Coordinates of C-alpha atoms in Angstrom, one line a residue:
Chain A
M1 CA 123.0 -109.1 -178.4
N2 CA 121.3 -111.7 -180.5
Y3 CA 118.2 -111.5 -182.6
T4 CA 115.7 -113.0 -180.3
K5 CA 116.9 -111.0 -177.4
E6 CA 116.5 -107.8 -179.3
Q7 CA 113.0 -108.9 -180.5
E8 CA 112.1 -109.5 -176.9
L9 CA 113.5 -106.1 -175.9
L10 CA 111.2 -104.5 -178.5
Q11 CA 108.3 -106.4 -177.3
R12 CA 108.9 -105.1 -173.8
L13 CA 109.4 -101.6 -175.0
S14 CA 106.1 -101.7 -176.7
N15 CA 104.6 -102.4 -173.3
N16 CA 106.3 -99.4 -171.8
D17 CA 108.5 -101.6 -169.7
R18 CA 110.9 -99.5 -167.6
A19 CA 113.6 -102.1 -167.4
A20 CA 113.7 -102.4 -171.1
I21 CA 113.8 -98.6 -171.6
E22 CA 116.7 -98.4 -169.1
L23 CA 118.6 -101.1 -171.0
L24 CA 118.1 -99.2 -174.3
Y25 CA 119.4 -96.1 -172.6
K26 CA 122.4 -97.8 -171.2
D27 CA 123.3 -99.5 -174.5
N28 CA 122.8 -96.7 -176.9
F29 CA 122.6 -93.3 -175.3
S30 CA 126.3 -92.5 -175.2
L31 CA 126.6 -93.2 -178.9
I32 CA 123.8 -90.7 -179.8
Q33 CA 125.1 -88.2 -177.3
K34 CA 128.5 -88.3 -178.9
L35 CA 126.9 -87.8 -182.4
V36 CA 124.8 -84.8 -181.3
V37 CA 127.4 -83.2 -179.1
N38 CA 130.1 -83.5 -181.7
N39 CA 127.8 -81.7 -184.1
N40 CA 127.0 -78.5 -182.3
G41 CA 124.3 -80.0 -180.0
S42 CA 123.9 -79.8 -176.3
D43 CA 123.3 -82.6 -173.8
D44 CA 119.6 -81.6 -173.8
D45 CA 119.5 -81.9 -177.6
A46 CA 121.0 -85.3 -177.3
K47 CA 118.3 -86.3 -174.8
D48 CA 115.5 -85.0 -177.0
I49 CA 116.9 -86.6 -180.2
F50 CA 117.4 -90.0 -178.4
Q51 CA 113.9 -89.9 -176.9
E52 CA 112.4 -89.1 -180.3
A53 CA 114.3 -92.0 -181.8
L54 CA 113.0 -94.3 -179.0
V55 CA 109.5 -93.1 -179.7
V56 CA 110.0 -94.1 -183.4
L57 CA 111.2 -97.5 -182.3
Y58 CA 108.3 -97.8 -180.0
E59 CA 105.8 -97.0 -182.7
K60 CA 107.5 -99.6 -184.9
A61 CA 107.5 -102.2 -182.2
K62 CA 103.9 -101.4 -181.4
S63 CA 102.7 -101.7 -185.0
G64 CA 103.1 -105.4 -184.7
H65 CA 104.3 -106.1 -188.1
F66 CA 107.8 -105.0 -187.2
E67 CA 110.6 -107.1 -188.4
L68 CA 114.0 -106.2 -187.2
N69 CA 116.3 -106.2 -190.1
C70 CA 119.2 -104.6 -188.4
Q71 CA 120.5 -104.2 -184.8
V72 CA 118.5 -102.0 -182.5
K73 CA 121.6 -99.9 -182.1
T74 CA 121.9 -99.4 -185.9
Y75 CA 118.3 -98.4 -186.1
L76 CA 118.4 -95.9 -183.3
Y77 CA 121.6 -94.5 -184.7
S78 CA 120.1 -94.1 -188.1
V79 CA 117.0 -92.5 -186.9
S80 CA 118.8 -90.1 -184.6
K81 CA 121.2 -89.2 -187.3
R82 CA 118.3 -88.3 -189.7
L83 CA 116.5 -86.4 -186.9
W84 CA 119.5 -84.4 -186.0
L85 CA 120.4 -83.7 -189.6
K86 CA 116.9 -82.4 -190.1
K87 CA 117.3 -80.2 -187.1
L88 CA 120.5 -78.8 -188.3
Q89 CA 119.1 -78.2 -191.8
R90 CA 116.5 -76.1 -190.2
D91 CA 119.4 -74.1 -188.8
S92 CA 120.9 -74.4 -192.3
R93 CA 123.8 -76.6 -191.6
Y94 CA 124.1 -79.6 -193.8
E95 CA 126.8 -82.0 -192.8
L96 CA 127.5 -84.2 -190.0
Q97 CA 130.8 -85.2 -188.6
E98 CA 130.4 -88.7 -187.4
N99 CA 132.2 -91.9 -186.7
V100 CA 132.1 -93.4 -190.2
L101 CA 132.3 -96.9 -188.8
E102 CA 128.8 -96.7 -187.6
E103 CA 126.5 -98.5 -190.0
T104 CA 123.2 -96.9 -190.8
V105 CA 120.0 -98.2 -192.4
Y106 CA 117.3 -96.6 -194.5
V107 CA 114.7 -95.0 -192.2
E108 CA 113.0 -92.3 -194.3
E109 CA 109.7 -94.1 -194.5
D110 CA 109.6 -94.8 -190.8
L111 CA 110.3 -91.2 -190.1
S112 CA 107.6 -89.8 -192.4
E113 CA 105.2 -92.2 -190.7
H114 CA 106.3 -91.0 -187.4
Q115 CA 105.9 -87.4 -188.4
K116 CA 102.4 -88.0 -189.5
R117 CA 101.6 -89.6 -186.2
N118 CA 103.1 -86.8 -184.3
A119 CA 101.0 -84.3 -186.2
E120 CA 97.9 -86.4 -185.4
L121 CA 98.7 -86.6 -181.8
M122 CA 99.4 -82.9 -181.7
V123 CA 95.8 -82.2 -182.7
M124 CA 94.6 -84.2 -179.7
N125 CA 97.2 -82.6 -177.5
N126 CA 96.1 -79.1 -178.5
A127 CA 92.4 -80.0 -178.1
M128 CA 93.1 -81.4 -174.6
N129 CA 95.0 -78.3 -173.6
S130 CA 92.3 -76.0 -174.7
I131 CA 89.4 -77.5 -172.8
G132 CA 90.9 -76.6 -169.5
E133 CA 90.5 -78.1 -166.0
P134 CA 88.8 -80.1 -164.6
C135 CA 87.7 -81.4 -168.0
K136 CA 91.2 -82.4 -169.1
S137 CA 91.9 -84.4 -165.9
L138 CA 88.4 -85.9 -165.9
L139 CA 88.6 -87.2 -169.4
K140 CA 92.2 -88.4 -169.0
A141 CA 91.1 -90.3 -165.9
F142 CA 88.3 -92.0 -167.7
Y143 CA 89.7 -92.6 -171.2
V144 CA 93.4 -92.8 -170.7
E145 CA 93.8 -94.1 -167.2
K146 CA 90.6 -96.2 -167.5
R147 CA 89.5 -95.6 -164.0
N148 CA 85.8 -96.2 -163.1
M149 CA 83.2 -93.6 -162.6
Q150 CA 82.7 -94.1 -158.9
E151 CA 86.4 -93.6 -158.2
I152 CA 86.5 -90.5 -160.4
A153 CA 83.4 -89.0 -158.8
A154 CA 85.0 -89.4 -155.4
D155 CA 88.4 -88.0 -156.5
F156 CA 86.9 -85.0 -158.3
G157 CA 84.4 -84.2 -155.6
Y158 CA 81.2 -85.0 -157.4
T159 CA 78.3 -86.1 -155.2
N160 CA 77.7 -89.3 -157.2
A161 CA 78.8 -91.2 -160.3
D162 CA 75.9 -89.8 -162.3
N163 CA 77.0 -86.3 -161.8
A164 CA 80.5 -87.2 -162.8
K165 CA 79.0 -88.9 -165.9
N166 CA 77.1 -85.8 -166.8
Q167 CA 80.2 -83.6 -166.4
K168 CA 82.3 -86.0 -168.4
Y169 CA 79.8 -86.0 -171.2
K170 CA 79.8 -82.2 -171.4
C171 CA 83.6 -82.1 -171.4
L172 CA 83.7 -84.9 -174.0
M173 CA 81.4 -83.0 -176.3
R174 CA 83.6 -79.9 -176.1
L175 CA 86.7 -81.8 -176.7
K176 CA 85.3 -83.7 -179.6
K177 CA 84.1 -80.5 -181.2
I178 CA 87.5 -78.9 -180.9
F179 CA 89.3 -82.0 -181.9
F180 CA 87.3 -82.7 -185.1
S181 CA 87.3 -79.1 -186.2
Q182 CA 91.1 -79.0 -186.0
Y183 CA 91.5 -82.5 -187.4
K184 CA 89.4 -81.8 -190.4
N185 CA 90.9 -78.3 -191.0
G186 CA 94.5 -79.1 -190.6
N187 CA 94.0 -82.6 -191.8
P188 CA 97.3 -84.3 -190.8
D189 CA 96.9 -87.0 -193.3
E190 CA 97.5 -84.6 -196.1
Chain B
M1 CA 67.0 -92.4 -174.9
N2 CA 69.1 -89.3 -174.5
D3 CA 72.5 -88.6 -175.8
I4 CA 74.3 -89.4 -172.7
Q5 CA 72.8 -92.9 -172.6
L6 CA 73.6 -93.4 -176.2
L7 CA 77.2 -92.5 -175.7
E8 CA 77.4 -94.8 -172.7
M9 CA 76.0 -97.6 -174.9
I10 CA 78.5 -96.9 -177.6
E11 CA 81.3 -96.9 -175.2
R12 CA 80.2 -100.2 -173.7
Y13 CA 79.9 -101.6 -177.2
L14 CA 83.4 -100.5 -178.2
Q15 CA 84.9 -101.7 -175.0
G16 CA 83.3 -105.1 -175.5
E17 CA 81.3 -104.9 -172.3
M18 CA 77.9 -105.8 -173.9
S19 CA 76.2 -109.2 -173.6
E20 CA 75.5 -111.0 -176.8
E21 CA 71.9 -110.1 -176.7
E22 CA 72.7 -106.4 -176.3
I23 CA 75.2 -106.6 -179.2
I24 CA 72.5 -108.0 -181.5
L25 CA 70.1 -105.2 -180.5
F26 CA 72.8 -102.6 -180.8
K27 CA 73.8 -103.7 -184.3
E28 CA 70.2 -103.6 -185.2
L29 CA 70.0 -100.0 -183.9
R30 CA 73.1 -99.1 -186.0
R31 CA 71.7 -100.6 -189.1
N32 CA 68.4 -98.7 -188.8
N33 CA 69.9 -95.3 -187.8
P34 CA 72.7 -94.1 -190.0
E35 CA 73.2 -91.2 -187.6
V36 CA 73.9 -93.6 -184.8
D37 CA 76.2 -95.6 -187.0
Q38 CA 78.1 -92.4 -187.8
V39 CA 78.5 -91.6 -184.2
V40 CA 79.9 -95.0 -183.5
V41 CA 82.5 -94.8 -186.2
E42 CA 83.5 -91.3 -185.2
H43 CA 83.6 -92.2 -181.5
N44 CA 85.7 -95.3 -182.1
F45 CA 88.2 -93.2 -184.0
F46 CA 88.2 -90.6 -181.3
I47 CA 88.7 -93.1 -178.5
N48 CA 91.6 -94.5 -180.4
Q49 CA 93.2 -91.2 -180.8
M50 CA 92.7 -90.6 -177.1
E51 CA 94.3 -93.8 -176.2
R52 CA 97.3 -93.2 -178.4
Y53 CA 97.6 -89.8 -176.9
G54 CA 97.6 -91.3 -173.4
E55 CA 100.1 -94.0 -174.5
R56 CA 102.5 -91.5 -175.9
D57 CA 102.2 -89.5 -172.7
R58 CA 103.0 -92.5 -170.6
L59 CA 106.0 -93.4 -172.8
R60 CA 107.3 -89.8 -172.6
N61 CA 107.0 -90.0 -168.9
S62 CA 108.9 -93.3 -168.7
L63 CA 111.6 -92.0 -171.0
D64 CA 112.0 -88.8 -168.9
E65 CA 112.1 -90.6 -165.6
T66 CA 114.5 -93.2 -166.9
Y67 CA 116.8 -90.4 -168.2
E68 CA 116.7 -88.6 -164.8
K69 CA 117.3 -91.9 -162.9
L70 CA 120.3 -92.9 -165.0
K71 CA 121.7 -89.4 -164.8
A72 CA 121.4 -89.5 -161.0
E73 CA 123.1 -92.9 -160.9
G74 CA 125.9 -91.5 -163.1
V75 CA 125.2 -93.9 -165.9
I76 CA 124.5 -91.0 -168.2
K77 CA 127.3 -88.6 -168.1
K78 CA 127.5 -85.0 -169.1
S79 CA 129.6 -84.6 -172.2
A80 CA 132.9 -83.0 -171.4
A81 CA 133.2 -80.3 -174.0
K82 CA 131.7 -79.3 -177.3
G83 CA 132.7 -79.8 -180.8
R84 CA 135.4 -81.7 -182.7
L85 CA 137.8 -81.6 -179.7
V86 CA 135.6 -84.2 -178.0
T87 CA 136.2 -86.9 -180.6
L88 CA 139.8 -86.1 -180.7
W89 CA 139.9 -86.3 -177.0
H90 CA 138.1 -89.6 -176.7
R91 CA 140.1 -91.1 -179.5
S92 CA 143.4 -90.3 -178.0
K93 CA 142.8 -89.7 -174.3
K94 CA 145.5 -92.0 -173.2
T95 CA 148.0 -91.0 -175.7
I96 CA 147.6 -87.4 -174.9
A97 CA 147.8 -88.0 -171.2
V98 CA 151.0 -89.9 -171.6
A99 CA 152.4 -87.5 -174.1
A100 CA 151.4 -84.6 -171.9
S101 CA 153.1 -86.0 -168.9
I102 CA 156.2 -86.8 -170.9
A103 CA 155.9 -83.4 -172.4
G104 CA 155.6 -81.8 -169.0
I105 CA 158.6 -83.5 -167.5
T106 CA 160.7 -83.0 -170.5
A107 CA 159.7 -79.4 -170.9
L108 CA 160.5 -78.8 -167.2
A109 CA 163.9 -80.5 -167.6
I110 CA 164.7 -78.8 -170.8
S111 CA 163.6 -75.4 -169.7
G112 CA 165.7 -75.9 -166.5
I113 CA 168.8 -76.6 -168.5
I114 CA 168.3 -74.3 -171.4
S115 CA 166.6 -71.3 -169.9
S116 CA 169.8 -69.8 -168.4
L117 CA 171.6 -70.0 -171.7
T118 CA 169.0 -69.2 -174.4
P119 CA 165.5 -68.4 -173.2
T120 CA 164.4 -68.1 -176.8
A121 CA 165.0 -71.8 -177.6
D122 CA 162.0 -72.7 -175.4
K123 CA 159.5 -72.2 -178.2
A124 CA 161.3 -74.5 -180.6
Q125 CA 161.4 -77.2 -177.9
I126 CA 157.7 -76.9 -177.3
E127 CA 157.0 -77.2 -181.0
N128 CA 159.0 -80.3 -181.1
L129 CA 157.1 -81.8 -178.3
G130 CA 153.9 -80.9 -180.0
R131 CA 155.0 -83.0 -183.0
K132 CA 155.8 -85.8 -180.6
I133 CA 152.2 -85.9 -179.7
D134 CA 151.3 -86.1 -183.3
I135 CA 153.7 -89.0 -183.9
L136 CA 152.3 -90.9 -180.9
E137 CA 148.9 -90.4 -182.2
K138 CA 149.9 -91.6 -185.6
N139 CA 151.5 -94.6 -184.2
Q140 CA 148.4 -95.5 -182.3
N141 CA 146.3 -95.1 -185.4
H142 CA 148.7 -97.2 -187.3
T143 CA 148.5 -100.0 -184.6
R144 CA 144.7 -99.8 -184.8
R145 CA 144.8 -100.1 -188.5
E146 CA 147.0 -103.1 -188.3
L147 CA 144.7 -104.7 -185.8
S148 CA 141.8 -104.3 -188.0
D149 CA 143.8 -105.7 -190.9
V150 CA 144.5 -108.8 -188.9
K151 CA 140.8 -109.1 -188.0
N152 CA 139.9 -108.6 -191.6
K153 CA 142.2 -111.4 -192.7
I154 CA 140.7 -113.8 -190.3
E155 CA 137.2 -113.0 -191.5
I156 CA 137.8 -113.3 -195.2
P157 CA 138.8 -116.8 -196.0
S158 CA 140.0 -116.7 -199.6
V159 CA 141.4 -113.7 -201.3
P160 CA 141.6 -114.7 -205.0
A161 CA 145.2 -115.1 -205.7
K162 CA 144.9 -113.7 -209.2
F163 CA 146.1 -110.2 -209.7
G164 CA 143.0 -108.7 -211.2
G165 CA 139.3 -108.4 -210.9
T166 CA 136.3 -106.4 -211.9
G167 CA 135.2 -102.9 -211.2
F168 CA 132.2 -100.8 -212.1
I169 CA 131.6 -97.1 -212.7
I170 CA 129.9 -95.1 -210.0
D171 CA 130.4 -91.7 -211.6
T172 CA 130.6 -91.4 -215.4
R173 CA 133.5 -88.9 -215.1
G174 CA 135.6 -92.0 -214.7
Y175 CA 135.3 -93.2 -211.1
L176 CA 135.1 -96.9 -210.4
I177 CA 134.5 -99.1 -207.4
T178 CA 136.4 -102.3 -206.9
N179 CA 137.7 -104.4 -204.0
A180 CA 140.7 -103.2 -202.1
H181 CA 142.2 -106.7 -202.4
V182 CA 142.1 -106.4 -206.2
V183 CA 144.4 -103.4 -206.4
N184 CA 146.3 -104.3 -203.2
R185 CA 150.0 -103.8 -203.6
A186 CA 149.6 -103.0 -207.3
E187 CA 152.2 -100.5 -208.5
K188 CA 150.1 -99.7 -211.6
V189 CA 146.4 -100.2 -212.2
T190 CA 144.7 -100.3 -215.5
V191 CA 141.1 -100.9 -216.4
Q192 CA 139.9 -102.5 -219.6
N193 CA 136.4 -102.2 -221.0
R194 CA 134.4 -104.8 -222.9
T195 CA 135.9 -104.0 -226.2
G196 CA 139.4 -104.5 -224.9
V197 CA 140.6 -100.9 -224.6
E198 CA 143.0 -100.6 -221.7
L199 CA 143.0 -97.4 -219.8
N200 CA 145.3 -96.1 -217.1
A201 CA 143.8 -95.6 -213.7
K202 CA 144.9 -94.7 -210.2
T203 CA 143.7 -95.6 -206.8
I204 CA 142.3 -92.6 -205.1
Y205 CA 140.7 -94.4 -202.2
F206 CA 141.7 -97.6 -200.5
N207 CA 140.1 -99.1 -197.4
D208 CA 141.3 -102.6 -196.4
S209 CA 138.8 -103.2 -193.7
M210 CA 135.8 -102.5 -195.9
D211 CA 137.6 -104.1 -198.8
I212 CA 136.7 -101.2 -201.0
A213 CA 138.8 -99.1 -203.3
I214 CA 137.8 -96.2 -205.6
L215 CA 139.7 -95.9 -208.9
M216 CA 139.9 -92.9 -211.1
I217 CA 140.5 -93.3 -214.8
V218 CA 143.3 -91.0 -215.9
D219 CA 143.5 -91.6 -219.6
S220 CA 142.7 -89.3 -222.4
L221 CA 141.2 -92.2 -224.3
Y222 CA 138.4 -92.4 -221.8
K223 CA 135.2 -90.8 -223.0
P224 CA 132.6 -90.2 -220.2
G225 CA 129.6 -92.3 -221.2
N226 CA 125.9 -91.7 -220.9
A227 CA 124.2 -91.5 -217.6
L228 CA 124.6 -94.6 -215.5
P229 CA 121.8 -97.1 -216.1
Y230 CA 121.9 -98.6 -212.6
A231 CA 121.4 -97.0 -209.2
I232 CA 123.6 -97.6 -206.2
S233 CA 121.2 -98.7 -203.4
R234 CA 121.5 -96.8 -200.2
K235 CA 119.7 -99.5 -198.2
S236 CA 122.0 -101.7 -196.2
T237 CA 119.6 -104.6 -196.3
A238 CA 118.2 -106.5 -199.2
D239 CA 115.5 -109.2 -198.9
L240 CA 116.4 -112.8 -198.4
A241 CA 115.9 -114.8 -201.6
E242 CA 115.9 -111.7 -203.7
P243 CA 117.1 -112.6 -207.1
V244 CA 120.4 -111.0 -208.1
F245 CA 122.7 -110.9 -211.0
S246 CA 126.3 -110.0 -211.5
L247 CA 128.7 -109.1 -214.3
G248 CA 132.5 -109.7 -214.0
Y249 CA 135.7 -110.7 -215.7
P250 CA 136.8 -114.1 -214.4
R251 CA 138.4 -114.5 -217.8
E252 CA 139.1 -112.1 -220.7
E253 CA 135.4 -112.1 -221.6
I254 CA 132.7 -110.4 -219.5
V255 CA 130.6 -113.1 -217.8
Y256 CA 127.1 -113.0 -216.5
G257 CA 126.0 -114.8 -213.3
E258 CA 122.7 -115.2 -211.7
G259 CA 121.8 -116.1 -208.1
Y260 CA 119.9 -115.0 -205.0
L261 CA 120.6 -113.4 -201.7
S262 CA 121.0 -116.2 -199.3
A263 CA 121.9 -114.4 -196.0
K264 CA 121.8 -110.9 -194.8
T265 CA 125.2 -111.1 -193.2
G266 CA 128.6 -112.3 -194.5
F267 CA 131.2 -114.7 -193.3
N268 CA 130.9 -115.3 -189.5
G269 CA 128.0 -112.8 -189.2
D270 CA 130.0 -109.9 -190.7
T271 CA 127.4 -107.1 -191.1
L272 CA 129.4 -105.2 -193.7
S273 CA 128.6 -107.9 -196.2
C274 CA 125.9 -110.3 -197.2
Q275 CA 125.9 -113.8 -198.6
I276 CA 124.9 -114.6 -202.1
S277 CA 124.4 -117.9 -203.9
I278 CA 126.0 -117.4 -207.3
S279 CA 128.8 -119.0 -209.2
A280 CA 131.8 -116.8 -209.0
N281 CA 135.5 -117.2 -209.7
P282 CA 138.6 -115.3 -209.0
G283 CA 138.3 -112.2 -211.1
N284 CA 134.7 -111.7 -210.3
S285 CA 135.9 -109.7 -207.3
G286 CA 134.8 -106.1 -207.4
G287 CA 131.9 -106.8 -209.7
P288 CA 128.5 -105.2 -209.1
V289 CA 125.7 -107.3 -207.6
L290 CA 122.4 -106.0 -208.9
N291 CA 118.8 -106.8 -208.0
K292 CA 116.0 -107.1 -210.5
E293 CA 115.2 -103.4 -210.3
G294 CA 118.7 -102.7 -211.6
E295 CA 120.0 -101.3 -208.3
V296 CA 123.5 -102.2 -207.2
I297 CA 123.1 -103.8 -203.8
G298 CA 126.6 -105.0 -203.3
V299 CA 130.2 -105.5 -204.5
L300 CA 131.1 -109.1 -205.0
S301 CA 134.2 -109.8 -202.9
T302 CA 135.0 -113.2 -201.6
R303 CA 133.9 -116.8 -201.7
Q304 CA 134.1 -119.5 -199.2
T305 CA 136.6 -122.1 -200.2
A306 CA 134.9 -124.9 -198.2
A307 CA 131.5 -124.6 -199.9
D308 CA 130.3 -124.3 -203.4
G309 CA 128.3 -121.3 -204.5
V310 CA 128.8 -119.4 -201.3
V311 CA 129.9 -115.9 -202.2
F312 CA 130.1 -112.8 -200.1
A313 CA 129.3 -109.3 -201.3
I314 CA 130.0 -106.0 -199.6
K315 CA 126.8 -104.1 -199.1
S316 CA 126.3 -101.1 -201.3
S317 CA 125.8 -98.8 -198.3
N318 CA 129.6 -99.2 -197.8
I319 CA 130.1 -97.5 -201.2
Y320 CA 128.4 -94.4 -199.8
K321 CA 130.6 -94.7 -196.8
A322 CA 133.7 -94.9 -198.9
V323 CA 132.6 -91.9 -201.0
D324 CA 131.9 -89.9 -197.9
Q325 CA 135.3 -90.6 -196.5
L326 CA 136.9 -89.7 -199.8
K327 CA 135.0 -86.5 -199.8
K328 CA 136.4 -85.7 -196.4
D329 CA 139.9 -86.2 -197.7
S330 CA 139.5 -84.2 -200.8
A331 CA 136.8 -81.7 -200.3
S332 CA 136.6 -80.6 -203.9
L333 CA 135.7 -84.0 -205.2
R334 CA 131.9 -84.6 -205.4
L335 CA 131.0 -87.9 -206.8
K336 CA 127.5 -88.1 -208.1
M337 CA 125.8 -91.5 -207.9
P338 CA 122.3 -92.1 -209.3
A339 CA 119.7 -92.9 -206.7
A340 CA 117.2 -94.2 -209.2
S341 CA 117.6 -97.0 -211.6
A342 CA 116.9 -96.3 -215.3
I343 CA 116.5 -100.0 -216.1
R344 CA 113.9 -100.8 -213.6
N345 CA 111.3 -102.2 -216.0
L346 CA 113.5 -103.7 -218.6
E347 CA 113.9 -107.4 -219.3
R348 CA 117.1 -109.0 -218.0
G349 CA 118.7 -109.2 -221.4
Q350 CA 118.2 -105.5 -222.0
Q351 CA 119.4 -104.7 -218.5
V352 CA 122.6 -106.5 -219.0
K353 CA 123.2 -104.8 -222.3
K354 CA 122.9 -101.4 -220.6
V355 CA 125.0 -102.4 -217.7
E356 CA 127.9 -104.2 -219.3
D357 CA 129.4 -101.0 -220.8
F358 CA 130.0 -99.7 -217.3
V359 CA 131.7 -102.9 -216.0
F360 CA 135.5 -103.0 -216.4
M361 CA 138.2 -105.4 -215.9
V362 CA 140.7 -104.2 -213.4
K363 CA 144.3 -105.2 -213.8
G364 CA 147.1 -104.6 -211.3
Y365 CA 150.8 -104.7 -212.3

């Protein structure tokens, strides 16, 4: 695959394009699967590691100033290798047996960036999970799915958009309170 | 104005839904009310986090669904078994299948003939057959290696004819890196330092397809020097136009060369190597290519005969690969390569002075 094609693929990945994701799976998954399974992992581990690597690639593509200085395959392999090694190290195993012909690139910085972002998103995730329903769905519908208030009111059974708005406001205040208290306490930037 | 209305206003502002007039008024409001301004900033950050959270959610969904889809379609297959066996199996599926069927038929035949006479001989027969599988496998590996050799020869245009080159220390206990083609076919290898002292060495690792060899100095005259001044870069990419320099022995004297990285890949897009614009001659092969930080980013290997100043260097990441492979072969050997350069901030002249003690002439006899 040539350079522009790969750039285009990344562009599409950053837009959450299914066809692009499918292509990335088809071209790369078996390699990562082999690496993980040959090193004490299961198929499910391979799936998790590969998805995590795709998320890293996605973040990179999304960041806009991403310049591809190696093949997508090499990048995914390098990230997966590091991720799996980290996992193994947690289980105190240190060495990987791999196909030495596979080239790898330096991905440490990308991974620490990724970890930071994961920690940040975890704060929001926890906050969202602790406000309960219908707050969670209500806020998701408005802020994430960007649906309008009339629709939401109808869906959630509020008599009118103003009622929904009031309810949304209450939920939001609760969420913000939880979010910012966690965010400031366990400051993920540190 | 109550809080709900304020929030709505802020959201409309952040979403860019306000008219120009409203924006002016709103900015005015922000300026005059630090609390409002604070809420705007905070809310903006919050909304961003929410959106990212939603984005990540959607991505995870896409990934999961794609995985399930491909699994259902049979594109993603379950791995057959666990552990090392799998690699072995994949690598030699066919061989083993053939060997196994031969083994099966032969074993049946043999056991048919032999069993009546000496039932105990069975075991020996089976052992022999086991070795046969080994031999087949070895043959296959050999063929593969030959194939890659051929490929290699096509890709690398001009191997300097001269029997000799350059090498540099990667571990001060006496381990050097050089090109495989430098020590190729040599019955005896020696290395010679800047002052002209010739030391015996032996090749402990040789990889034709990467064109890398690791030598070990086996001479009582060798005194392990100080710590290495340069680092061996783990990165497999350097920046285009990055200034580089090299030291080597195209003649009896150590020669300094200066240039820049001109392409990230080597001859015909070879990703193992990169292209450098530098003047190099036969004998420079195996020399280190350093960047201005004093990190070795490559091993000078070949030049293109058709063009001037076009030289290819094997990326330094391959040194790590070679060392890893070597480690697999001899588990007791642990080469230590510095990851940080000690000459980062020195002037070029000073850098060269530090580096030249660790660059050797490699001679093959």
